Amino acid sequence: MSVYLSIVVPLYNESESVEKLLATIVEVGKEFDFDYEIILVDDGSEDETWEIIERLKRTTPQLTAIKFRRNYGQTNAMVAGFDHATGEIIATMDGDLQNDPSDIPTLLDKIKEGYDIVSGWRKNRKDHILRVLPSRVANAIISLTTGVHLHDYGCSLKVYRAECIKPLEAYGEMHRFFPALSSMTGARLTEVPVKHYQRKYGVSKYGFERILKVLSDIFAMNLIIRFSSMPLK
């Protein structure tokens, strides 16, 4: 049978969480009435993440794994997962156990209603205020810049029709713009509240440098929109 759902998860130094993450996804998958695959992308981890993935592959037939030689960033890891995905629908999520795989069926229900992209909204977000406030500012700027309003562009838990997400080109931190870019080409987009948990293991990869990258990509996105809307001479 053909694969209906591909679940893409970028990982960077998640040795303490990857085994529990995979077990949770597989448990949720028991309720699926379709075939699915899990694509873990090791984004150049410096801990034991890859060794654990290789061990888990031996007992998890749904699992495909990709390893980067060095850290290329979350966007590139997602795109690599998209390139390897064979499903009609692609789900993305973080690998740090802050997203809940049990929310995936809720997002899929919206796909069945006719939407092309369903974005998670961490309505009750469990991060520190110093992460939440910049994120809210970025969400407001992105919504204003693109004309596509979402409460939570930064939430990695999303579901896409493969034909909407695979053609997109991305770099930097552009993965957060995927819903807006797809919506601007005619894709139907909606947002659904999802659960969010405090990080239990490891440390956040979201620092000042990443904030600067996001701001840079917002500027680049603004240029893309401006020039794509200019009439040809």
Coordinates of C-alpha atoms in Angstrom, one line a residue:
M1 CA 0.0 0.0 0.0
S2 CA 1.1 3.6 -0.6
V3 CA 2.2 5.8 2.3
Y4 CA -0.4 8.4 3.2
L5 CA 1.5 10.3 5.9
S6 CA 5.2 11.2 6.3
I7 CA 6.2 12.6 9.7
V8 CA 9.4 14.6 9.4
V9 CA 11.4 15.4 12.6
P10 CA 14.7 17.4 12.6
L11 CA 17.0 16.5 15.5
Y12 CA 20.0 18.3 16.9
N13 CA 21.6 16.9 20.1
E14 CA 18.4 15.1 21.2
S15 CA 19.9 11.9 22.6
E16 CA 17.9 12.1 25.8
S17 CA 14.5 12.6 24.0
V18 CA 14.7 10.7 20.7
E19 CA 13.8 7.3 22.0
K20 CA 10.7 8.5 23.9
L21 CA 9.7 10.7 21.0
L22 CA 9.8 7.7 18.6
A23 CA 7.9 5.5 21.0
T24 CA 5.2 8.2 21.3
I25 CA 4.8 8.6 17.6
V26 CA 4.6 4.8 17.1
E27 CA 1.9 4.6 19.8
V28 CA -0.1 7.3 18.1
G29 CA 0.4 5.5 14.8
K30 CA -1.4 2.4 16.1
E31 CA -4.7 4.4 15.7
F32 CA -4.0 5.3 12.1
D33 CA -6.0 3.5 9.4
F34 CA -3.4 4.2 6.8
D35 CA 0.3 3.5 6.2
Y36 CA 2.8 6.1 7.5
E37 CA 6.5 6.7 7.8
I38 CA 8.7 8.5 10.2
I39 CA 11.7 10.4 8.9
L40 CA 14.2 11.5 11.5
V41 CA 16.9 14.0 10.3
D42 CA 20.0 14.2 12.4
D43 CA 21.2 17.8 11.8
G44 CA 24.9 17.1 12.7
S45 CA 24.3 16.2 16.3
E46 CA 27.4 16.1 18.5
D47 CA 26.0 13.7 21.1
E48 CA 24.7 10.1 20.8
T49 CA 21.6 11.0 18.8
W50 CA 22.6 9.1 15.6
E51 CA 23.8 6.0 17.4
I52 CA 20.4 5.8 19.2
I53 CA 18.6 6.3 15.9
E54 CA 20.6 3.5 14.2
R55 CA 19.6 1.1 17.1
L56 CA 15.9 2.1 16.9
K57 CA 15.9 1.5 13.1
R58 CA 16.4 -2.2 13.7
T59 CA 13.0 -2.5 15.6
T60 CA 11.0 0.3 13.8
P61 CA 10.1 -0.6 10.2
Q62 CA 8.4 2.8 9.7
L63 CA 11.6 4.6 10.4
T64 CA 13.8 6.3 7.8
A65 CA 16.9 8.3 9.0
I66 CA 19.0 10.9 7.4
K67 CA 22.3 12.1 8.8
F68 CA 24.0 15.5 8.1
R69 CA 27.8 15.7 8.5
R70 CA 27.4 19.0 10.3
N71 CA 24.7 21.3 11.6
Y72 CA 22.9 23.0 8.7
G73 CA 19.9 24.3 10.6
Q74 CA 16.2 23.3 11.0
T75 CA 15.1 24.6 7.6
N76 CA 17.6 22.5 5.7
A77 CA 16.8 19.4 7.9
M78 CA 13.1 19.8 7.1
V79 CA 13.7 20.2 3.4
A80 CA 15.8 17.0 3.4
G81 CA 12.9 15.2 5.1
F82 CA 10.5 16.6 2.5
D83 CA 12.8 15.3 -0.3
H84 CA 12.7 11.8 1.1
A85 CA 9.0 11.8 2.0
T86 CA 6.8 9.5 0.0
G87 CA 3.4 10.4 1.7
E88 CA 0.6 12.4 0.3
I89 CA 0.6 14.4 3.5
I90 CA 3.7 15.6 5.4
A91 CA 3.7 16.4 9.1
T92 CA 6.5 18.3 10.8
M93 CA 7.3 18.6 14.5
D94 CA 10.2 19.3 16.9
G95 CA 12.2 16.5 18.4
D96 CA 12.5 17.9 22.0
L97 CA 9.2 16.5 23.3
Q98 CA 7.6 19.9 23.5
N99 CA 5.2 19.0 20.7
D100 CA 2.7 16.2 21.2
P101 CA 2.3 13.6 18.4
S102 CA -1.2 12.9 19.6
D103 CA -2.2 16.3 18.1
I104 CA -1.4 15.0 14.6
P105 CA -4.9 13.3 14.1
T106 CA -6.6 16.6 14.9
L107 CA -4.6 18.4 12.3
L108 CA -5.3 15.6 9.8
D109 CA -9.0 16.1 10.4
K110 CA -8.7 19.6 9.0
I111 CA -6.9 18.2 5.9
K112 CA -9.9 16.0 5.4
E113 CA -12.1 19.1 5.5
G114 CA -10.3 20.4 2.5
Y115 CA -7.5 22.5 3.9
D116 CA -4.0 22.2 2.3
I117 CA -2.0 23.4 5.3
V118 CA -2.8 23.1 9.1
S119 CA -0.6 25.0 11.4
G120 CA -0.4 24.3 15.2
W121 CA -0.9 27.1 17.6
R122 CA 0.8 26.8 21.0
K123 CA -2.0 28.7 22.7
N124 CA -0.7 27.8 26.2
R125 CA 3.0 28.0 25.5
K126 CA 5.4 26.7 28.1
D127 CA 8.5 28.5 27.2
H128 CA 10.3 31.3 29.1
I129 CA 8.9 34.8 28.6
L130 CA 12.2 35.9 26.9
R131 CA 11.4 33.4 24.2
V132 CA 7.6 34.1 24.0
L133 CA 7.8 37.9 23.7
P134 CA 10.2 38.0 20.7
S135 CA 8.1 35.2 19.1
R136 CA 4.9 37.3 19.4
V137 CA 6.6 40.3 17.9
A138 CA 7.9 38.1 15.0
N139 CA 4.4 36.6 14.5
A140 CA 2.9 40.1 14.2
I141 CA 5.6 41.3 11.8
I142 CA 5.3 38.2 9.6
S143 CA 1.5 38.4 9.5
L144 CA 1.7 42.1 8.6
T145 CA 4.4 41.6 6.0
T146 CA 2.7 38.6 4.2
G147 CA -0.9 39.4 4.8
V148 CA -1.4 35.9 6.1
H149 CA -2.4 36.0 9.8
L150 CA -1.2 33.2 12.1
H151 CA -0.9 33.4 15.9
D152 CA 2.2 31.1 15.9
Y153 CA 4.4 30.9 12.9
G154 CA 7.2 29.4 15.0
C155 CA 5.2 26.2 16.0
S156 CA 6.9 23.3 14.2
L157 CA 3.8 21.1 14.5
K158 CA 2.2 21.5 11.1
V159 CA 0.6 19.3 8.4
Y160 CA 0.9 20.0 4.7
R161 CA -0.3 18.4 1.4
A162 CA 2.9 17.3 -0.2
E163 CA 2.2 19.1 -3.5
C164 CA 2.0 22.4 -1.6
I165 CA 5.3 22.1 0.4
K166 CA 7.7 20.2 -1.8
P167 CA 8.1 22.8 -4.5
L168 CA 9.1 25.6 -2.1
E169 CA 12.7 26.7 -1.9
A170 CA 14.0 27.7 1.5
Y171 CA 17.1 28.8 3.4
G172 CA 18.1 30.3 6.7
E173 CA 15.1 30.1 9.1
M174 CA 12.6 30.2 6.3
H175 CA 10.7 27.1 7.4
R176 CA 8.5 29.3 9.6
F177 CA 7.3 31.1 6.4
F178 CA 6.2 27.8 4.6
P179 CA 2.5 28.4 5.5
A180 CA 2.5 32.0 4.2
L181 CA 4.4 31.1 1.0
S182 CA 2.0 28.3 0.2
S183 CA -1.0 30.4 1.1
M184 CA 0.1 33.1 -1.2
T185 CA 0.1 30.6 -4.1
G186 CA -3.5 29.6 -3.4
A187 CA -3.2 26.9 -0.7
R188 CA -6.0 26.8 1.9
L189 CA -4.6 27.4 5.4
T190 CA -6.0 27.1 8.9
E191 CA -4.7 27.1 12.5
V192 CA -5.5 24.7 15.3
P193 CA -4.6 25.0 19.0
V194 CA -2.1 22.2 20.1
K195 CA -0.6 21.1 23.3
H196 CA 2.8 22.3 24.4
Y197 CA 5.1 21.1 27.1
Q198 CA 8.2 22.4 28.9
R199 CA 11.5 21.1 27.7
K200 CA 12.6 18.1 29.8
Y201 CA 16.0 17.3 28.3
G202 CA 18.9 19.2 26.8
V203 CA 19.0 23.0 26.2
S204 CA 17.1 25.2 23.8
K205 CA 18.8 26.0 20.5
Y206 CA 16.9 29.3 20.3
G207 CA 19.4 32.1 21.1
F208 CA 20.1 35.7 20.1
E209 CA 21.9 34.5 16.9
R210 CA 18.7 32.7 15.8
I211 CA 16.6 35.8 16.5
L212 CA 18.8 37.8 14.2
K213 CA 18.4 35.1 11.5
V214 CA 14.7 35.3 11.8
L215 CA 14.7 39.1 11.5
S216 CA 17.0 38.8 8.4
D217 CA 14.6 36.3 6.8
I218 CA 11.6 38.6 7.6
F219 CA 13.4 41.3 5.6
A220 CA 14.2 38.9 2.8
M221 CA 10.6 37.7 2.8
N222 CA 9.4 41.3 2.5
L223 CA 11.6 41.8 -0.6
I224 CA 10.3 38.6 -2.2
I225 CA 6.7 39.8 -1.7
R226 CA 7.5 43.3 -3.0
F227 CA 9.3 42.2 -6.2
S228 CA 6.9 39.3 -6.9
S229 CA 4.0 41.7 -6.9
M230 CA 5.7 44.3 -9.2
P231 CA 4.3 44.4 -12.7
L232 CA 6.6 43.4 -15.5
K233 CA 7.8 46.2 -17.8

